[in-house]
PDB file of C-alpha atoms in Angstrom:
ATOM      1  CA  MET A 264      26.049 -11.456  -6.855  1.00 41.00           C
ATOM      2  CA  LYS A 265      24.344 -13.306  -4.014  1.00 44.00           C
ATOM      3  CA  ASN A 266      21.048 -12.081  -2.607  1.00 47.00           C
ATOM      4  CA  ARG A 267      21.441 -11.081   1.052  1.00 48.00           C
ATOM      5  CA  ASP A 268      18.212 -11.700   2.948  1.00 49.00           C
ATOM      6  CA  PHE A 269      17.631 -10.244   6.378  1.00 51.00           C
ATOM      7  CA  SER A 270      15.582 -11.975   9.039  1.00 64.00           C
ATOM      8  CA  LEU A 271      13.229  -9.130  10.016  1.00 76.00           C
ATOM      9  CA  PRO A 272      10.110 -10.636  11.679  1.00 82.00           C
ATOM     10  CA  PRO A 273       6.897 -10.214   9.657  1.00 84.00           C
ATOM     11  CA  VAL A 274       5.010  -7.962  12.106  1.00 83.00           C
ATOM     12  CA  PRO A 275       7.777  -5.312  12.414  1.00 86.00           C
ATOM     13  CA  ALA A 276       8.192  -5.505   8.635  1.00 87.00           C
ATOM     14  CA  VAL A 277       4.523  -4.599   8.114  1.00 87.00           C
ATOM     15  CA  LEU A 278       4.681  -1.775  10.674  1.00 86.00           C
ATOM     16  CA  LEU A 279       7.797  -0.304   9.060  1.00 89.00           C
ATOM     17  CA  ALA A 280       6.109  -0.547   5.657  1.00 90.00           C
ATOM     18  CA  ILE A 281       3.100   1.400   6.961  1.00 89.00           C
ATOM     19  CA  ILE A 282       5.268   4.175   8.410  1.00 89.00           C
ATOM     20  CA  SER A 283       7.278   4.375   5.193  1.00 89.00           C
ATOM     21  CA  VAL A 284       4.147   4.634   3.023  1.00 87.00           C
ATOM     22  CA  GLN A 285       2.639   7.429   5.109  1.00 82.00           C
ATOM     23  CA  CYS A 286       5.862   9.453   5.071  1.00 84.00           C
ATOM     24  CA  GLY A 287       5.845   9.042   1.298  1.00 84.00           C
ATOM     25  CA  ALA A 288       2.237  10.226   1.159  1.00 77.00           C
ATOM     26  CA  ALA A 289       3.282  13.532   2.727  1.00 75.00           C
ATOM     27  CA  ILE A 290       5.775  14.024  -0.115  1.00 81.00           C
ATOM     28  CA  ALA A 291       3.239  12.974  -2.759  1.00 85.00           C
ATOM     29  CA  LYS A 292       0.749  15.582  -1.555  1.00 78.00           C
ATOM     30  CA  THR A 293       3.238  18.362  -2.307  1.00 79.00           C
ATOM     31  CA  LEU A 294       3.749  17.053  -5.872  1.00 86.00           C
ATOM     32  CA  PHE A 295       0.080  16.889  -6.890  1.00 85.00           C
ATOM     33  CA  PRO A 296      -0.340  20.620  -7.745  1.00 85.00           C
ATOM     34  CA  THR A 297       2.648  20.502 -10.125  1.00 85.00           C
ATOM     35  CA  ILE A 298       2.552  17.118 -11.887  1.00 86.00           C
ATOM     36  CA  GLY A 299      -0.901  15.756 -11.034  1.00 87.00           C
ATOM     37  CA  ALA A 300      -2.021  12.447  -9.581  1.00 89.00           C
ATOM     38  CA  ALA A 301      -1.138  10.280 -12.588  1.00 90.00           C
ATOM     39  CA  GLY A 302       2.214  12.031 -13.010  1.00 89.00           C
ATOM     40  CA  THR A 303       3.034  11.486  -9.331  1.00 90.00           C
ATOM     41  CA  ALA A 304       2.021   7.820  -9.528  1.00 91.00           C
ATOM     42  CA  SER A 305       4.068   7.360 -12.711  1.00 90.00           C
ATOM     43  CA  MET A 306       7.184   8.923 -11.221  1.00 89.00           C
ATOM     44  CA  ARG A 307       6.786   6.895  -8.018  1.00 89.00           C
ATOM     45  CA  ILE A 308       6.345   3.549  -9.784  1.00 91.00           C
ATOM     46  CA  GLY A 309       8.856   4.251 -12.573  1.00 91.00           C
ATOM     47  CA  ILE A 310      11.698   5.309 -10.269  1.00 91.00           C
ATOM     48  CA  SER A 311      10.879   2.443  -7.884  1.00 88.00           C
ATOM     49  CA  ALA A 312      11.252  -0.023 -10.746  1.00 91.00           C
ATOM     50  CA  LEU A 313      14.669   1.424 -11.654  1.00 91.00           C
ATOM     51  CA  ILE A 314      15.874   1.348  -8.033  1.00 89.00           C
ATOM     52  CA  LEU A 315      14.775  -2.259  -7.576  1.00 87.00           C
ATOM     53  CA  LEU A 316      16.352  -3.304 -10.882  1.00 91.00           C
ATOM     54  CA  LEU A 317      19.688  -1.885  -9.770  1.00 90.00           C
ATOM     55  CA  ALA A 318      19.370  -3.461  -6.329  1.00 86.00           C
ATOM     56  CA  TYR A 319      18.275  -6.997  -7.296  1.00 88.00           C
ATOM     57  CA  ARG A 320      19.106  -7.403 -11.011  1.00 89.00           C
ATOM     58  CA  PRO A 321      16.654 -10.280 -11.577  1.00 88.00           C
ATOM     59  CA  ASN A 322      17.283 -12.722 -14.411  1.00 89.00           C
ATOM     60  CA  LEU A 323      13.987 -12.482 -16.286  1.00 88.00           C
ATOM     61  CA  LYS A 324      14.947 -15.408 -18.518  1.00 88.00           C
ATOM     62  CA  ALA A 325      15.118 -17.686 -15.457  1.00 89.00           C
ATOM     63  CA  ILE A 326      11.519 -16.979 -14.417  1.00 91.00           C
ATOM     64  CA  THR A 327       9.347 -20.062 -14.899  1.00 92.00           C
ATOM     65  CA  PRO A 328       5.908 -20.095 -16.603  1.00 92.00           C
ATOM     66  CA  GLN A 329       4.315 -20.792 -13.199  1.00 93.00           C
ATOM     67  CA  GLN A 330       5.973 -17.685 -11.746  1.00 93.00           C
ATOM     68  CA  TRP A 331       5.009 -15.514 -14.740  1.00 95.00           C
ATOM     69  CA  LYS A 332       1.335 -16.470 -14.276  1.00 95.00           C
ATOM     70  CA  ILE A 333       1.340 -14.908 -10.808  1.00 95.00           C
ATOM     71  CA  VAL A 334       3.967 -12.171 -10.930  1.00 95.00           C
ATOM     72  CA  ILE A 335       2.361 -10.396 -13.931  1.00 96.00           C
ATOM     73  CA  PRO A 336      -1.101  -9.955 -12.351  1.00 96.00           C
ATOM     74  CA  TYR A 337       0.654  -9.163  -9.055  1.00 95.00           C
ATOM     75  CA  GLY A 338       2.497  -6.287 -10.710  1.00 95.00           C
ATOM     76  CA  LEU A 339      -0.565  -5.040 -12.595  1.00 96.00           C
ATOM     77  CA  SER A 340      -2.659  -5.037  -9.409  1.00 96.00           C
ATOM     78  CA  LEU A 341       0.138  -3.153  -7.631  1.00 93.00           C
ATOM     79  CA  GLY A 342       0.240  -0.483 -10.334  1.00 94.00           C
ATOM     80  CA  ALA A 343      -3.536  -0.144 -10.587  1.00 96.00           C
ATOM     81  CA  MET A 344      -3.875   0.111  -6.808  1.00 94.00           C
ATOM     82  CA  ASN A 345      -1.475   3.050  -6.628  1.00 91.00           C
ATOM     83  CA  LEU A 346      -2.725   4.927  -9.676  1.00 94.00           C
ATOM     84  CA  ILE A 347      -6.403   4.661  -8.742  1.00 95.00           C
ATOM     85  CA  PHE A 348      -5.753   5.630  -5.125  1.00 92.00           C
ATOM     86  CA  TYR A 349      -3.933   8.789  -6.226  1.00 90.00           C
ATOM     87  CA  LEU A 350      -6.862   9.608  -8.510  1.00 91.00           C
ATOM     88  CA  ALA A 351      -9.171   9.131  -5.512  1.00 88.00           C
ATOM     89  CA  ILE A 352      -7.337  11.549  -3.216  1.00 81.00           C
ATOM     90  CA  GLU A 353      -7.493  14.171  -5.947  1.00 82.00           C
ATOM     91  CA  LYS A 354     -11.273  14.123  -5.525  1.00 82.00           C
ATOM     92  CA  ILE A 355     -11.923  13.358  -1.839  1.00 78.00           C
ATOM     93  CA  PRO A 356     -10.082  13.832   1.506  1.00 75.00           C
ATOM     94  CA  ILE A 357      -7.186  11.427   2.006  1.00 75.00           C
ATOM     95  CA  GLY A 358      -8.571  10.173   5.330  1.00 73.00           C
ATOM     96  CA  LEU A 359     -11.807   9.137   3.668  1.00 75.00           C
ATOM     97  CA  ALA A 360      -9.952   7.626   0.714  1.00 80.00           C
ATOM     98  CA  VAL A 361      -7.739   5.487   2.978  1.00 80.00           C
ATOM     99  CA  THR A 362     -10.797   4.366   4.941  1.00 78.00           C
ATOM    100  CA  LEU A 363     -12.792   3.419   1.855  1.00 81.00           C
ATOM    101  CA  GLU A 364      -9.772   1.695   0.316  1.00 85.00           C
ATOM    102  CA  PHE A 365      -9.483  -0.514   3.378  1.00 80.00           C
ATOM    103  CA  VAL A 366     -12.923  -2.008   2.686  1.00 79.00           C
ATOM    104  CA  GLY A 367     -11.215  -4.432   0.283  1.00 82.00           C
ATOM    105  CA  PRO A 368      -8.665  -5.917   2.727  1.00 79.00           C
ATOM    106  CA  LEU A 369     -11.278  -5.895   5.513  1.00 74.00           C
ATOM    107  CA  ILE A 370     -13.614  -8.049   3.420  1.00 77.00           C
ATOM    108  CA  LEU A 371     -10.667 -10.311   2.632  1.00 78.00           C
ATOM    109  CA  ALA A 372      -9.900 -10.641   6.341  1.00 70.00           C
ATOM    110  CA  ILE A 373     -13.499 -11.633   7.121  1.00 71.00           C
ATOM    111  CA  ALA A 374     -13.680 -14.073   4.212  1.00 73.00           C
ATOM    112  CA  GLY A 375     -10.500 -15.851   5.303  1.00 66.00           C
ATOM    113  CA  SER A 376     -11.441 -16.159   8.962  1.00 70.00           C
ATOM    114  CA  LYS A 377     -12.781 -19.286  10.662  1.00 72.00           C
ATOM    115  CA  ARG A 378     -12.499 -18.329  14.339  1.00 78.00           C
ATOM    116  CA  LEU A 379     -14.740 -16.089  16.442  1.00 83.00           C
ATOM    117  CA  VAL A 380     -11.787 -14.182  17.886  1.00 81.00           C
ATOM    118  CA  ASP A 381     -10.729 -13.143  14.370  1.00 76.00           C
ATOM    119  CA  TYR A 382     -14.169 -11.650  13.744  1.00 81.00           C
ATOM    120  CA  CYS A 383     -13.860  -9.707  17.006  1.00 86.00           C
ATOM    121  CA  TRP A 384     -10.587  -8.110  15.928  1.00 81.00           C
ATOM    122  CA  VAL A 385     -12.018  -7.303  12.493  1.00 80.00           C
ATOM    123  CA  MET A 386     -15.073  -5.674  14.072  1.00 85.00           C
ATOM    124  CA  LEU A 387     -12.886  -3.592  16.403  1.00 85.00           C
ATOM    125  CA  ALA A 388     -10.769  -2.464  13.441  1.00 79.00           C
ATOM    126  CA  ALA A 389     -13.958  -1.624  11.521  1.00 82.00           C
ATOM    127  CA  ILE A 390     -15.189   0.517  14.422  1.00 86.00           C
ATOM    128  CA  GLY A 391     -11.900   2.390  14.421  1.00 78.00           C
ATOM    129  CA  ILE A 392     -12.098   2.974  10.684  1.00 76.00           C
ATOM    130  CA  LEU A 393     -15.633   4.329  10.988  1.00 79.00           C
ATOM    131  CA  LEU A 394     -14.552   6.666  13.780  1.00 77.00           C
ATOM    132  CA  ILE A 395     -11.541   7.980  11.874  1.00 67.00           C
ATOM    133  CA  ALA A 396     -13.431   8.582   8.621  1.00 64.00           C
ATOM    134  CA  PRO A 397     -14.120  12.294   8.018  1.00 61.00           C
ATOM    135  CA  TRP A 398     -17.858  11.796   7.522  1.00 61.00           C
ATOM    136  CA  THR A 399     -19.345  15.259   6.983  1.00 57.00           C
ATOM    137  CA  ASN A 400     -22.298  16.866   5.261  1.00 52.00           C
ATOM    138  CA  ASP A 401     -20.026  18.218   2.570  1.00 60.00           C
ATOM    139  CA  ARG A 402     -20.707  17.098  -0.972  1.00 55.00           C
ATOM    140  CA  LEU A 403     -18.378  14.280  -1.932  1.00 67.00           C
ATOM    141  CA  ASP A 404     -17.266  13.514  -5.456  1.00 79.00           C
ATOM    142  CA  PRO A 405     -18.776  10.109  -6.419  1.00 82.00           C
ATOM    143  CA  ILE A 406     -15.863   9.433  -8.789  1.00 88.00           C
ATOM    144  CA  GLY A 407     -13.437   9.811  -5.890  1.00 85.00           C
ATOM    145  CA  ILE A 408     -15.465   7.411  -3.748  1.00 83.00           C
ATOM    146  CA  ILE A 409     -15.613   4.821  -6.555  1.00 89.00           C
ATOM    147  CA  CYS A 410     -11.866   5.154  -7.173  1.00 92.00           C
ATOM    148  CA  ALA A 411     -11.094   4.608  -3.476  1.00 88.00           C
ATOM    149  CA  LEU A 412     -13.278   1.473  -3.347  1.00 89.00           C
ATOM    150  CA  LEU A 413     -11.738   0.193  -6.581  1.00 95.00           C
ATOM    151  CA  ALA A 414      -8.251   0.775  -5.154  1.00 95.00           C
ATOM    152  CA  GLY A 415      -9.325  -1.369  -2.199  1.00 91.00           C
ATOM    153  CA  ALA A 416     -10.295  -4.189  -4.556  1.00 94.00           C
ATOM    154  CA  PHE A 417      -6.858  -4.085  -6.186  1.00 95.00           C
ATOM    155  CA  TRP A 418      -5.280  -3.939  -2.713  1.00 90.00           C
ATOM    156  CA  SER A 419      -6.998  -7.237  -1.871  1.00 90.00           C
ATOM    157  CA  ALA A 420      -5.722  -8.753  -5.120  1.00 93.00           C
ATOM    158  CA  TYR A 421      -2.213  -7.516  -4.274  1.00 91.00           C
ATOM    159  CA  ILE A 422      -2.393  -9.236  -0.855  1.00 87.00           C
ATOM    160  CA  VAL A 423      -3.569 -12.578  -2.270  1.00 91.00           C
ATOM    161  CA  LEU A 424      -1.176 -12.605  -5.251  1.00 93.00           C
ATOM    162  CA  GLY A 425       1.717 -11.367  -3.121  1.00 89.00           C
ATOM    163  CA  GLY A 426       1.205 -14.252  -0.725  1.00 86.00           C
ATOM    164  CA  LYS A 427       1.276 -16.732  -3.607  1.00 91.00           C
ATOM    165  CA  ILE A 428       4.289 -15.355  -5.446  1.00 90.00           C
ATOM    166  CA  SER A 429       6.310 -15.042  -2.222  1.00 84.00           C
ATOM    167  CA  LYS A 430       6.134 -18.825  -1.820  1.00 87.00           C
ATOM    168  CA  ILE A 431       7.527 -19.679  -5.272  1.00 90.00           C
ATOM    169  CA  MET A 432       9.855 -16.764  -6.055  1.00 90.00           C
ATOM    170  CA  ASN A 433      12.640 -14.833  -4.330  1.00 85.00           C
ATOM    171  CA  ASP A 434      11.185 -11.813  -2.488  1.00 79.00           C
ATOM    172  CA  GLY A 435      13.350  -9.154  -4.133  1.00 83.00           C
ATOM    173  CA  TYR A 436      13.024 -10.654  -7.608  1.00 90.00           C
ATOM    174  CA  ALA A 437       9.234 -10.887  -7.241  1.00 90.00           C
ATOM    175  CA  VAL A 438       8.836  -7.253  -6.156  1.00 88.00           C
ATOM    176  CA  THR A 439      11.216  -6.021  -8.875  1.00 91.00           C
ATOM    177  CA  THR A 440       9.522  -7.964 -11.656  1.00 94.00           C
ATOM    178  CA  GLY A 441       6.095  -6.957 -10.403  1.00 93.00           C
ATOM    179  CA  MET A 442       7.148  -3.304 -10.275  1.00 92.00           C
ATOM    180  CA  LEU A 443       8.243  -3.483 -13.920  1.00 94.00           C
ATOM    181  CA  PHE A 444       4.738  -4.483 -14.971  1.00 95.00           C
ATOM    182  CA  ALA A 445       3.276  -1.849 -12.653  1.00 95.00           C
ATOM    183  CA  ALA A 446       5.400   0.754 -14.453  1.00 94.00           C
ATOM    184  CA  ILE A 447       4.293  -0.521 -17.870  1.00 95.00           C
ATOM    185  CA  LEU A 448       0.687  -0.033 -16.775  1.00 95.00           C
ATOM    186  CA  VAL A 449       1.016   3.353 -15.036  1.00 94.00           C
ATOM    187  CA  LEU A 450       3.586   5.328 -17.074  1.00 91.00           C
ATOM    188  CA  PRO A 451       1.316   5.944 -20.105  1.00 90.00           C
ATOM    189  CA  PHE A 452      -1.212   7.708 -17.830  1.00 90.00           C
ATOM    190  CA  GLY A 453       1.500  10.042 -16.560  1.00 85.00           C
ATOM    191  CA  PHE A 454       2.427  11.095 -20.098  1.00 82.00           C
ATOM    192  CA  LEU A 455      -1.221  11.422 -21.142  1.00 82.00           C
ATOM    193  CA  GLU A 456      -1.828  13.782 -18.213  1.00 76.00           C
ATOM    194  CA  SER A 457       1.299  15.749 -19.290  1.00 68.00           C
ATOM    195  CA  GLY A 458       2.370  16.000 -15.649  1.00 65.00           C
ATOM    196  CA  LEU A 459       5.785  14.486 -16.396  1.00 70.00           C
ATOM    197  CA  ASN A 460       6.507  17.381 -18.770  1.00 72.00           C
ATOM    198  CA  ASN A 461       6.838  19.685 -15.725  1.00 71.00           C
ATOM    199  CA  LEU A 462       9.672  17.727 -14.093  1.00 75.00           C
ATOM    200  CA  THR A 463      12.629  19.662 -12.670  1.00 80.00           C
ATOM    201  CA  PRO A 464      15.752  18.312 -10.898  1.00 85.00           C
ATOM    202  CA  LYS A 465      14.177  19.245  -7.540  1.00 85.00           C
ATOM    203  CA  LEU A 466      10.924  17.453  -8.367  1.00 84.00           C
ATOM    204  CA  PHE A 467      12.850  14.434  -9.624  1.00 85.00           C
ATOM    205  CA  GLY A 468      14.769  14.319  -6.327  1.00 88.00           C
ATOM    206  CA  MET A 469      11.484  14.379  -4.442  1.00 87.00           C
ATOM    207  CA  GLY A 470      10.290  11.618  -6.753  1.00 86.00           C
ATOM    208  CA  VAL A 471      13.270   9.458  -5.774  1.00 89.00           C
ATOM    209  CA  ALA A 472      12.430   9.940  -2.083  1.00 89.00           C
ATOM    210  CA  LEU A 473       8.784   9.187  -2.841  1.00 89.00           C
ATOM    211  CA  ALA A 474       9.715   6.027  -4.737  1.00 87.00           C
ATOM    212  CA  LEU A 475      11.866   4.765  -1.874  1.00 86.00           C
ATOM    213  CA  LEU A 476       9.404   5.555   0.901  1.00 88.00           C
ATOM    214  CA  SER A 477       6.141   4.689  -0.855  1.00 86.00           C
ATOM    215  CA  SER A 478       7.087   1.750  -3.072  1.00 78.00           C
ATOM    216  CA  ALA A 479      10.568   0.216  -3.049  1.00 75.00           C
ATOM    217  CA  ILE A 480      10.989  -0.083   0.732  1.00 84.00           C
ATOM    218  CA  PRO A 481       7.415  -0.913   1.860  1.00 85.00           C
ATOM    219  CA  PHE A 482       6.601  -3.360  -0.959  1.00 76.00           C
ATOM    220  CA  THR A 483       9.814  -5.276  -0.267  1.00 78.00           C
ATOM    221  CA  LEU A 484       9.003  -5.392   3.456  1.00 85.00           C
ATOM    222  CA  GLU A 485       5.429  -6.457   2.743  1.00 81.00           C
ATOM    223  CA  MET A 486       6.582  -9.205   0.401  1.00 76.00           C
ATOM    224  CA  LYS A 487       8.730 -10.678   3.171  1.00 78.00           C
ATOM    225  CA  ALA A 488       5.796 -10.473   5.596  1.00 82.00           C
ATOM    226  CA  LEU A 489       3.304 -11.978   3.126  1.00 75.00           C
ATOM    227  CA  GLY A 490       5.425 -15.111   2.901  1.00 75.00           C
ATOM    228  CA  LYS A 491       5.074 -15.690   6.656  1.00 79.00           C
ATOM    229  CA  LEU A 492       1.663 -14.261   7.623  1.00 79.00           C
ATOM    230  CA  PRO A 493      -1.797 -15.551   6.606  1.00 76.00           C
ATOM    231  CA  PRO A 494      -3.680 -13.068   4.366  1.00 70.00           C
ATOM    232  CA  ARG A 495      -6.318 -12.318   7.037  1.00 66.00           C
ATOM    233  CA  THR A 496      -3.680 -11.384   9.650  1.00 73.00           C
ATOM    234  CA  PHE A 497      -1.819  -9.220   7.153  1.00 76.00           C
ATOM    235  CA  SER A 498      -5.102  -7.490   6.247  1.00 69.00           C
ATOM    236  CA  ILE A 499      -5.946  -6.683   9.872  1.00 73.00           C
ATOM    237  CA  LEU A 500      -2.427  -5.391  10.520  1.00 78.00           C
ATOM    238  CA  MET A 501      -2.862  -3.095   7.542  1.00 76.00           C
ATOM    239  CA  SER A 502      -5.838  -1.537   9.350  1.00 73.00           C
ATOM    240  CA  LEU A 503      -3.181   0.662  10.935  1.00 78.00           C
ATOM    241  CA  GLU A 504      -3.044   2.583   7.633  1.00 80.00           C
ATOM    242  CA  PRO A 505      -5.910   5.028   8.442  1.00 79.00           C
ATOM    243  CA  ALA A 506      -4.482   5.642  11.925  1.00 78.00           C
ATOM    244  CA  ALA A 507      -0.955   6.117  10.582  1.00 82.00           C
ATOM    245  CA  ALA A 508      -2.284   8.519   7.946  1.00 79.00           C
ATOM    246  CA  SER A 509      -3.867  10.708  10.648  1.00 75.00           C
ATOM    247  CA  ILE A 510      -0.770  10.637  12.852  1.00 79.00           C
ATOM    248  CA  CYS A 511       1.514  11.569   9.939  1.00 79.00           C
ATOM    249  CA  ALA A 512      -0.888  14.337   8.943  1.00 72.00           C
ATOM    250  CA  PHE A 513      -0.590  15.713  12.474  1.00 77.00           C
ATOM    251  CA  ILE A 514       3.220  15.512  12.471  1.00 81.00           C
ATOM    252  CA  PHE A 515       3.971  16.683   8.924  1.00 78.00           C
ATOM    253  CA  LEU A 516       0.912  18.726   7.959  1.00 67.00           C
ATOM    254  CA  GLN A 517      -0.137  20.078  11.395  1.00 71.00           C
ATOM    255  CA  GLU A 518      -3.604  18.540  11.090  1.00 65.00           C
ATOM    256  CA  SER A 519      -4.863  18.042  14.657  1.00 67.00           C
ATOM    257  CA  LEU A 520      -6.746  14.943  15.811  1.00 66.00           C
ATOM    258  CA  ASN A 521     -10.144  15.220  17.494  1.00 72.00           C
ATOM    259  CA  PHE A 522     -11.447  12.911  20.222  1.00 79.00           C
ATOM    260  CA  TYR A 523     -13.036  10.421  17.815  1.00 75.00           C
ATOM    261  CA  GLU A 524      -9.873  10.200  15.719  1.00 70.00           C
ATOM    262  CA  ILE A 525      -7.760   9.499  18.812  1.00 77.00           C
ATOM    263  CA  LEU A 526     -10.270   6.825  19.855  1.00 81.00           C
ATOM    264  CA  ALA A 527     -10.054   5.365  16.341  1.00 75.00           C
ATOM    265  CA  VAL A 528      -6.271   5.160  16.577  1.00 74.00           C
ATOM    266  CA  LEU A 529      -6.585   3.182  19.823  1.00 81.00           C
ATOM    267  CA  CYS A 530      -9.158   0.828  18.264  1.00 81.00           C
ATOM    268  CA  VAL A 531      -7.053  -0.083  15.252  1.00 76.00           C
ATOM    269  CA  ILE A 532      -3.861  -0.450  17.308  1.00 74.00           C
ATOM    270  CA  ILE A 533      -5.611  -2.828  19.741  1.00 82.00           C
ATOM    271  CA  ALA A 534      -7.164  -4.765  16.856  1.00 77.00           C
ATOM    272  CA  SER A 535      -3.829  -5.089  15.070  1.00 72.00           C
ATOM    273  CA  ALA A 536      -1.948  -6.129  18.203  1.00 70.00           C
ATOM    274  CA  GLY A 537      -4.709  -8.532  19.193  1.00 75.00           C
ATOM    275  CA  SER A 538      -4.800 -10.200  15.794  1.00 70.00           C
ATOM    276  CA  THR A 539      -1.038 -10.655  15.921  1.00 63.00           C
ATOM    277  CA  LEU A 540      -1.071 -12.158  19.415  1.00 70.00           C
ATOM    278  CA  THR A 541      -3.908 -14.597  18.678  1.00 72.00           C
ATOM    279  CA  ALA A 542      -2.942 -15.554  15.136  1.00 63.00           C
ATOM    280  CA  LYS A 543      -2.053 -19.187  14.566  1.00 62.00           C
ATOM    281  CA  LYS A 544       1.621 -19.791  13.751  1.00 54.00           C
TER     282      LYS A 544
END
C-alpha cells in the first residue's frame, strides 16, 4: 500500500493542529472526573497509536539504527509531554497551565534566533502570554506549576526531535512509531490510577474522538510542518495555543474573555503572523 502524502503548506498545517488540539481539550475536560488525568492521557495516546497503526502500517523491521536513535526519544517526549500536562491541569487552571507550558518553546525560539526581528516577535508573543495568564491572588498548587513547566521542557524536546526525525523518516511512519513508544510510557500510569477500570462504551467513543483531535490528527500535521519550518518559527506559531485555548473555552465552555485576554489574543496572532511573514525560506 503506497503512502499518499498531501501538500498542505506548513503554516496552515500548524494552525489546523492547534484548533484540533483545543477541540480535543474540551472533550478531555469532561473525562477527567470519571477516569482521571492519567486515565484520560492513557486512553488518548493508546487509541491514537492504534488508529495510526491501522492508517500507516509501518514496517518496524525496516527502521534503521539512525532512525531508532531519534524516533524513540521523540515518542517518549511526546508521551511525557501529554501525561504531565494533564497532571498539571488537574491542579491549576488550564489557561495558566498552557501559558507556563509555553515557556519551553519560547526559550527554544529565543535560543535559535539570530535576527533582531525574531526577538521582536518573541517579545510580542511573550506579552500576549503574560496578558492571557489568569494571574490571581488565589493559592496555586506548586506541583501543578512544576508539572506545567516540565511539560514545556518536553514540548521543546518534541519540537527539536520532531524536526530531526522528519528529515530522515516518512512523516506518518515517524508519528506512528513515536506514538507506540508514547503509549508504552503512558499506559502503565492509567492502570495504576485505576481510571481505565471505569471505561464504558460511551467513554470509549469519546476517547476515540479525543485521540483523533488531540493526537493523531495534530501530531501528523505538526510532523509535516516540522520538516519545512525552522524550530524557532514553529515555536512562535505555537504561541497561538494560549489564545486558542481561551477562544475554545468561550465557544465550548461559555467562559467569557475580558479586555486583557482579548488584547492577548491580538498580540499572539500578530506575533505568529509576523514571524511567518519574516521567516527565512
